[in-house]
Amino acid sequence: MIPEETSGIGTVSTIDPATPSPAMAAVDVDVCEVGPRDGLQSLSGFVPTAVKMDWIAREAAAGVREIEVCSFVPPKVVPQFVDAADVVAGALDIPGLTVTALVPNAKGAERAVAAGVHRLSFTLSVSRSHSLANVRRTPDEQLAEFARITAFLATVPAARRPLVSGGLSTVFGCATEGPVDEAEVVRLAVGLAEAGADDISLADTTGHANPAQVRRVVGAVSRAVGSRLTALHLHDTRGLGLANVLAGLDAGIRSFDASLGGLGGCPFAPGAHGNVATEDLVFMLESMGLRTGIDIGRLLDARRALEAALPGAPFAGHLHKAGLPKGFRPAPGGRL
Ligand code: ZN
């Protein structure tokens, strides 16, 4: 059992936007862009490497500090990521950017390390049927695969060894199985922590979560693995994405995944959406006085460029339609 640690973070809903954080960290909340991985995996056509690189470069220039740039799945399974090593190489040339890649297995981890990523994002589905469909392993078999990855990473020289995140998916519900057992979520989170995850994230893969559930599950996992639970990956499938972010903030989470233009969802599930839209999330956080380090205007420019490059893709979100409200100010010291 991992010793319990306290996050030391209380509720933030009442933060006064006029009061700078005493810590004066560069940012208050980390926003990790996952669109180049989560958004593109659901598109049927191959997106040219140059389009992916332009997207990544524009977001980095807007101030996004971490981007999940691709997935090291077998190219036979998801041809979209056949250029994964090239995308990583290009992203590594961007100063200050943390380059993350999703890895579903040890083979993918070896390819990602060879490519030079800064962080591996491993995924383990709590739902047995989703896990079998996704990686053809039960959750416990996938946990054993994670232990193989951390054993492999221990053999990598420290200078080249990436961090490894243990990401639990279908945490809040499963499209096949419906409700997911919260005790099983906690058990698998502890398993990831004990197997050597540097940090743990919880994903609402199919948009089942509600704010009360987010608060409850984050609390339960935090009690089991302490401050190692750092991030939430929330989809906006049923319109509760930002409400769930707020619940996560109140529960002490300070890192959220998002997708530019809310790109994502399944082309075979009408009405499905991707992650919360990055620009909407940054707008909410900055409006609340929470610094993200991201320039919203440049983020909206990046969205326009991406929409032009991907005509017909299932974009979502709100801010791009109305624009920033009159008199809007970002968090103190923030960029506009
Ligand atoms: Zn996702």
Coordinates of C-alpha atoms and ligand atoms in Angstrom, one line a residue:
M1 CA 0.0 0.0 0.0
I2 CA 1.3 3.4 -0.9
P3 CA 1.6 5.7 2.1
E4 CA -1.1 8.3 2.2
E5 CA 0.0 11.8 1.4
T6 CA -2.0 15.0 1.5
S7 CA -2.3 17.2 -1.5
G8 CA -2.4 20.3 0.7
I9 CA -4.9 21.8 -1.8
G10 CA -8.2 23.0 -0.7
T11 CA -11.2 24.3 -2.6
V12 CA -10.6 26.8 -5.4
S13 CA -14.1 27.8 -6.4
T14 CA -13.9 31.0 -4.4
I15 CA -10.5 32.2 -5.6
D16 CA -10.4 36.0 -6.0
P17 CA -9.2 36.8 -9.5
A18 CA -7.6 40.0 -8.2
T19 CA -5.3 38.1 -5.7
P20 CA -2.2 36.6 -7.2
S21 CA -1.2 33.2 -5.8
P22 CA 1.4 33.6 -3.1
A23 CA 3.3 30.7 -4.5
M24 CA 3.9 32.7 -7.8
A25 CA 4.5 29.5 -9.7
A26 CA 4.6 30.0 -13.4
V27 CA 1.1 28.4 -13.6
D28 CA -1.6 27.4 -11.2
V29 CA -3.1 24.7 -13.4
D30 CA -1.4 22.6 -16.1
V31 CA -3.3 22.1 -19.3
C32 CA -2.0 19.1 -21.4
E33 CA -3.1 19.1 -25.0
V34 CA -4.0 15.6 -26.1
G35 CA -5.7 16.3 -29.4
P36 CA -2.9 15.1 -31.7
R37 CA -3.4 11.7 -30.0
D38 CA -6.9 11.5 -28.7
G39 CA -8.5 13.7 -31.4
L40 CA -6.8 12.2 -34.3
Q41 CA -7.2 8.5 -33.4
S42 CA -10.9 8.7 -34.2
L43 CA -10.4 10.3 -37.7
S44 CA -10.6 7.8 -40.5
G45 CA -8.2 9.5 -42.9
F46 CA -4.5 10.0 -42.3
V47 CA -3.5 13.5 -41.3
P48 CA -0.3 14.6 -42.9
T49 CA 2.7 14.9 -40.6
A50 CA 3.1 18.5 -41.6
V51 CA -0.4 19.3 -40.3
K52 CA 0.3 17.6 -37.0
M53 CA 3.6 19.5 -36.6
D54 CA 1.9 22.8 -37.4
W55 CA -0.7 22.1 -34.8
I56 CA 1.8 21.2 -32.2
A57 CA 4.0 24.2 -33.0
R58 CA 1.1 26.7 -32.8
E59 CA 0.0 25.4 -29.4
A60 CA 3.5 25.4 -28.0
A61 CA 3.8 29.0 -29.3
A62 CA 0.6 29.9 -27.5
G63 CA 2.2 28.7 -24.2
V64 CA 0.9 25.1 -23.9
R65 CA 3.7 23.3 -22.1
E66 CA 2.8 19.6 -22.5
I67 CA 1.4 17.9 -25.6
E68 CA 0.5 14.2 -26.1
V69 CA 1.7 14.2 -29.6
C70 CA 1.0 10.6 -30.7
S71 CA 0.4 7.0 -29.8
F72 CA 2.9 4.2 -30.1
V73 CA 0.2 1.6 -31.1
P74 CA 1.0 -0.9 -33.9
P75 CA 0.7 1.1 -37.2
K76 CA -1.3 -1.9 -38.6
V77 CA -3.9 -1.3 -35.9
V78 CA -4.1 2.6 -36.1
P79 CA -2.4 3.8 -39.3
Q80 CA -2.9 7.4 -38.2
F81 CA 0.2 7.0 -36.0
V82 CA 2.5 5.4 -38.5
D83 CA 4.6 8.7 -38.4
A84 CA 4.8 8.7 -34.5
A85 CA 8.6 8.7 -34.4
D86 CA 8.8 11.6 -36.9
V87 CA 6.2 13.6 -34.9
V88 CA 8.1 13.1 -31.7
A89 CA 11.4 14.1 -33.3
G90 CA 9.8 17.3 -34.6
A91 CA 8.2 18.1 -31.2
L92 CA 11.4 17.5 -29.4
D93 CA 12.9 20.4 -31.4
I94 CA 10.4 22.9 -29.7
P95 CA 12.2 24.4 -26.7
G96 CA 10.5 23.9 -23.3
L97 CA 7.8 21.5 -24.6
T98 CA 7.2 18.3 -22.6
V99 CA 6.6 15.7 -25.3
T100 CA 4.3 12.9 -24.2
A101 CA 3.1 9.8 -26.1
L102 CA 0.5 7.2 -25.3
V103 CA 1.8 3.6 -25.0
P104 CA -0.5 0.6 -24.7
N105 CA 2.2 -2.0 -24.2
A106 CA 5.9 -2.7 -23.6
K107 CA 6.6 -2.8 -27.3
G108 CA 5.1 0.7 -27.6
A109 CA 7.2 1.9 -24.6
E110 CA 10.4 0.6 -26.2
R111 CA 9.5 2.5 -29.4
A112 CA 8.6 5.7 -27.5
V113 CA 11.9 5.6 -25.5
A114 CA 13.9 5.1 -28.7
A115 CA 12.1 8.1 -30.1
G116 CA 13.1 10.2 -27.1
V117 CA 9.8 11.2 -25.5
H118 CA 9.8 13.0 -22.1
R119 CA 6.8 11.1 -20.7
L120 CA 5.0 7.8 -21.4
S121 CA 1.3 7.8 -20.9
F122 CA 0.2 4.2 -20.2
T123 CA -3.4 3.3 -20.4
L124 CA -5.2 0.6 -18.4
S125 CA -9.0 0.3 -18.7
V126 CA -10.9 -0.5 -15.5
S127 CA -13.7 -2.1 -17.5
R128 CA -12.9 -5.7 -18.4
S129 CA -14.7 -5.7 -21.7
H130 CA -13.3 -2.3 -22.8
S131 CA -9.8 -3.6 -21.8
L132 CA -10.2 -6.8 -23.8
A133 CA -11.5 -4.8 -26.8
N134 CA -8.8 -2.2 -26.6
V135 CA -5.6 -4.1 -25.8
R136 CA -6.9 -7.8 -25.7
R137 CA -5.9 -8.1 -22.1
T138 CA -7.8 -8.2 -18.9
P139 CA -7.2 -5.2 -16.5
D140 CA -4.9 -7.4 -14.4
E141 CA -3.0 -8.6 -17.4
Q142 CA -2.6 -5.0 -18.5
L143 CA -1.3 -4.2 -15.0
A144 CA 1.3 -6.9 -15.4
E145 CA 2.2 -5.3 -18.8
F146 CA 2.8 -2.0 -16.9
A147 CA 5.2 -3.7 -14.5
R148 CA 7.1 -5.0 -17.6
I149 CA 7.4 -1.4 -18.8
T150 CA 8.7 -0.1 -15.5
A151 CA 11.2 -2.9 -15.3
F152 CA 12.3 -2.0 -18.8
L153 CA 12.6 1.7 -17.9
A154 CA 14.8 0.7 -14.9
T155 CA 17.3 -0.5 -17.5
V156 CA 17.3 2.8 -19.4
P157 CA 20.1 5.3 -18.5
A158 CA 18.7 8.0 -16.2
A159 CA 19.5 10.7 -18.7
R160 CA 17.2 9.1 -21.3
R161 CA 14.6 7.6 -19.0
P162 CA 11.2 9.3 -19.4
L163 CA 8.6 9.7 -16.7
V164 CA 5.8 7.2 -16.8
S165 CA 2.1 8.1 -16.1
G166 CA -0.3 5.4 -15.2
G167 CA -3.6 6.3 -16.8
L168 CA -6.8 4.5 -15.8
S169 CA -9.5 4.7 -18.5
T170 CA -13.3 4.0 -18.3
V171 CA -13.0 5.1 -14.6
F172 CA -16.5 6.7 -14.4
G173 CA -18.4 4.4 -16.7
C174 CA -18.1 2.1 -19.7
A175 CA -20.1 2.2 -22.9
T176 CA -20.4 -1.6 -22.8
E177 CA -20.7 -2.4 -19.1
G178 CA -22.3 0.8 -17.7
P179 CA -21.3 1.7 -14.2
V180 CA -17.8 0.9 -13.1
D181 CA -16.9 -0.4 -9.6
E182 CA -15.2 2.4 -7.7
A183 CA -13.4 -0.1 -5.5
E184 CA -11.8 -1.6 -8.6
V185 CA -10.7 1.9 -9.7
V186 CA -8.9 2.3 -6.3
R187 CA -7.4 -1.2 -6.5
L188 CA -6.0 -0.7 -10.0
A189 CA -4.7 2.8 -9.1
V190 CA -2.8 1.3 -6.1
G191 CA -1.5 -1.4 -8.5
L192 CA -0.1 1.2 -10.9
A193 CA 1.5 3.2 -8.0
E194 CA 3.0 0.1 -6.5
A195 CA 4.3 -0.9 -10.0
G196 CA 6.2 2.4 -10.2
A197 CA 3.9 5.0 -11.9
D198 CA 5.4 8.5 -11.4
D199 CA 1.9 9.8 -11.4
I200 CA -1.6 8.6 -12.0
S201 CA -4.5 10.1 -14.1
L202 CA -8.2 9.2 -14.3
A203 CA -10.0 9.2 -17.6
D204 CA -13.7 9.6 -18.3
T205 CA -13.3 7.9 -21.7
T206 CA -16.9 7.9 -22.8
G207 CA -18.3 10.9 -21.0
H208 CA -20.1 9.1 -18.1
A209 CA -18.9 11.2 -15.3
N210 CA -20.9 13.8 -13.2
P211 CA -19.3 16.3 -10.8
A212 CA -20.4 14.5 -7.6
Q213 CA -18.9 11.3 -8.9
V214 CA -15.6 13.1 -9.9
R215 CA -15.3 14.5 -6.4
R216 CA -16.0 11.1 -4.8
V217 CA -13.7 9.0 -7.0
V218 CA -10.9 11.5 -6.9
G219 CA -11.2 11.5 -3.1
A220 CA -11.2 7.8 -2.9
V221 CA -8.1 7.4 -5.2
S222 CA -6.3 10.2 -3.4
R223 CA -6.8 8.5 -0.1
A224 CA -5.2 5.4 -1.5
V225 CA -2.3 6.8 -3.5
G226 CA -1.9 10.3 -2.1
S227 CA -0.4 13.1 -4.2
R228 CA 0.5 10.6 -6.9
L229 CA -3.0 11.2 -8.4
T230 CA -2.3 14.3 -10.4
A231 CA -4.5 14.5 -13.5
L232 CA -7.9 14.1 -15.0
H233 CA -8.8 13.4 -18.6
L234 CA -12.4 14.4 -19.1
H235 CA -14.6 14.1 -22.2
D236 CA -17.5 16.4 -23.0
T237 CA -19.7 13.8 -24.5
R238 CA -22.8 14.8 -22.5
G239 CA -21.9 18.4 -21.9
L240 CA -20.5 18.0 -18.4
G241 CA -16.8 18.3 -19.2
L242 CA -16.1 21.7 -17.6
A243 CA -18.4 21.0 -14.7
N244 CA -16.4 17.9 -14.1
V245 CA -13.2 19.9 -14.3
L246 CA -14.5 22.2 -11.6
A247 CA -15.3 19.3 -9.4
G248 CA -11.7 18.0 -10.0
L249 CA -10.3 21.4 -9.1
D250 CA -12.3 21.4 -5.9
A251 CA -10.9 17.9 -5.1
G252 CA -7.3 19.1 -5.5
I253 CA -6.5 18.2 -9.1
R254 CA -4.2 20.7 -10.9
S255 CA -3.6 19.0 -14.2
F256 CA -6.2 18.5 -17.0
D257 CA -6.1 17.0 -20.5
A258 CA -7.9 18.9 -23.2
S259 CA -8.2 18.8 -27.0
L260 CA -8.1 21.9 -29.2
G261 CA -11.6 22.5 -30.7
G262 CA -12.8 19.6 -28.6
L263 CA -11.7 17.4 -31.4
G264 CA -12.4 13.8 -30.9
G265 CA -15.3 11.5 -30.3
C266 CA -16.4 8.6 -32.4
P267 CA -17.5 9.1 -36.0
F268 CA -19.9 6.1 -35.4
A269 CA -21.5 7.7 -32.3
P270 CA -23.6 10.8 -33.4
G271 CA -23.3 13.6 -30.8
A272 CA -20.2 12.2 -29.2
H273 CA -17.5 14.8 -28.4
G274 CA -13.9 14.7 -27.6
N275 CA -12.2 16.0 -24.6
V276 CA -13.1 19.3 -23.1
A277 CA -12.1 22.0 -25.7
T278 CA -8.7 23.4 -24.7
E279 CA -9.7 27.0 -25.5
D280 CA -12.9 26.7 -23.4
L281 CA -10.9 25.2 -20.5
V282 CA -8.2 27.8 -20.6
F283 CA -10.9 30.5 -20.7
M284 CA -12.6 29.1 -17.6
L285 CA -9.4 28.8 -15.7
E286 CA -8.1 32.2 -16.5
S287 CA -11.5 33.8 -15.8
M288 CA -11.3 32.2 -12.3
G289 CA -7.9 33.7 -11.7
L290 CA -6.0 30.5 -12.3
R291 CA -2.9 31.0 -14.4
T292 CA -2.4 28.5 -17.3
G293 CA 0.5 30.3 -19.0
I294 CA -1.5 30.1 -22.3
D295 CA -2.4 32.9 -24.6
I296 CA -6.0 32.5 -25.4
G297 CA -5.9 34.6 -28.6
R298 CA -3.1 32.5 -30.0
L299 CA -5.0 29.4 -29.0
L300 CA -8.0 30.5 -31.0
D301 CA -5.7 31.3 -33.9
A302 CA -4.4 27.7 -33.7
R303 CA -7.9 26.4 -33.7
R304 CA -8.8 28.3 -36.8
A305 CA -5.7 27.0 -38.6
L306 CA -6.6 23.4 -37.6
E307 CA -10.2 23.7 -38.7
A308 CA -8.9 24.9 -42.1
A309 CA -6.5 22.0 -42.3
L310 CA -9.1 19.4 -41.2
P311 CA -12.4 20.3 -43.0
G312 CA -15.2 18.1 -41.9
A313 CA -13.6 17.0 -38.6
P314 CA -16.0 16.9 -35.6
F315 CA -14.9 20.2 -33.9
A316 CA -16.8 21.4 -30.9
G317 CA -16.5 24.0 -28.1
H318 CA -18.0 27.4 -27.5
L319 CA -15.5 30.2 -27.1
H320 CA -14.6 30.4 -30.8
K321 CA -18.2 31.2 -31.6
A322 CA -18.7 34.1 -29.1
G323 CA -15.1 35.2 -28.7
L324 CA -13.8 36.6 -25.4
P325 CA -16.3 38.7 -23.5
K326 CA -15.9 42.5 -23.4
G327 CA -13.6 43.4 -20.5
F328 CA -12.2 39.9 -20.1
R329 CA -8.9 39.8 -18.2
P330 CA -6.7 36.7 -17.9
A331 CA -5.4 35.7 -14.5
P332 CA -2.9 38.2 -13.0
G333 CA 0.3 38.0 -15.0
G334 CA -1.5 35.9 -17.6
R335 CA -1.3 36.3 -21.3
L336 CA -3.9 37.7 -23.7
Ligands
ZN1 ZN -9.8 10.4 -24.2

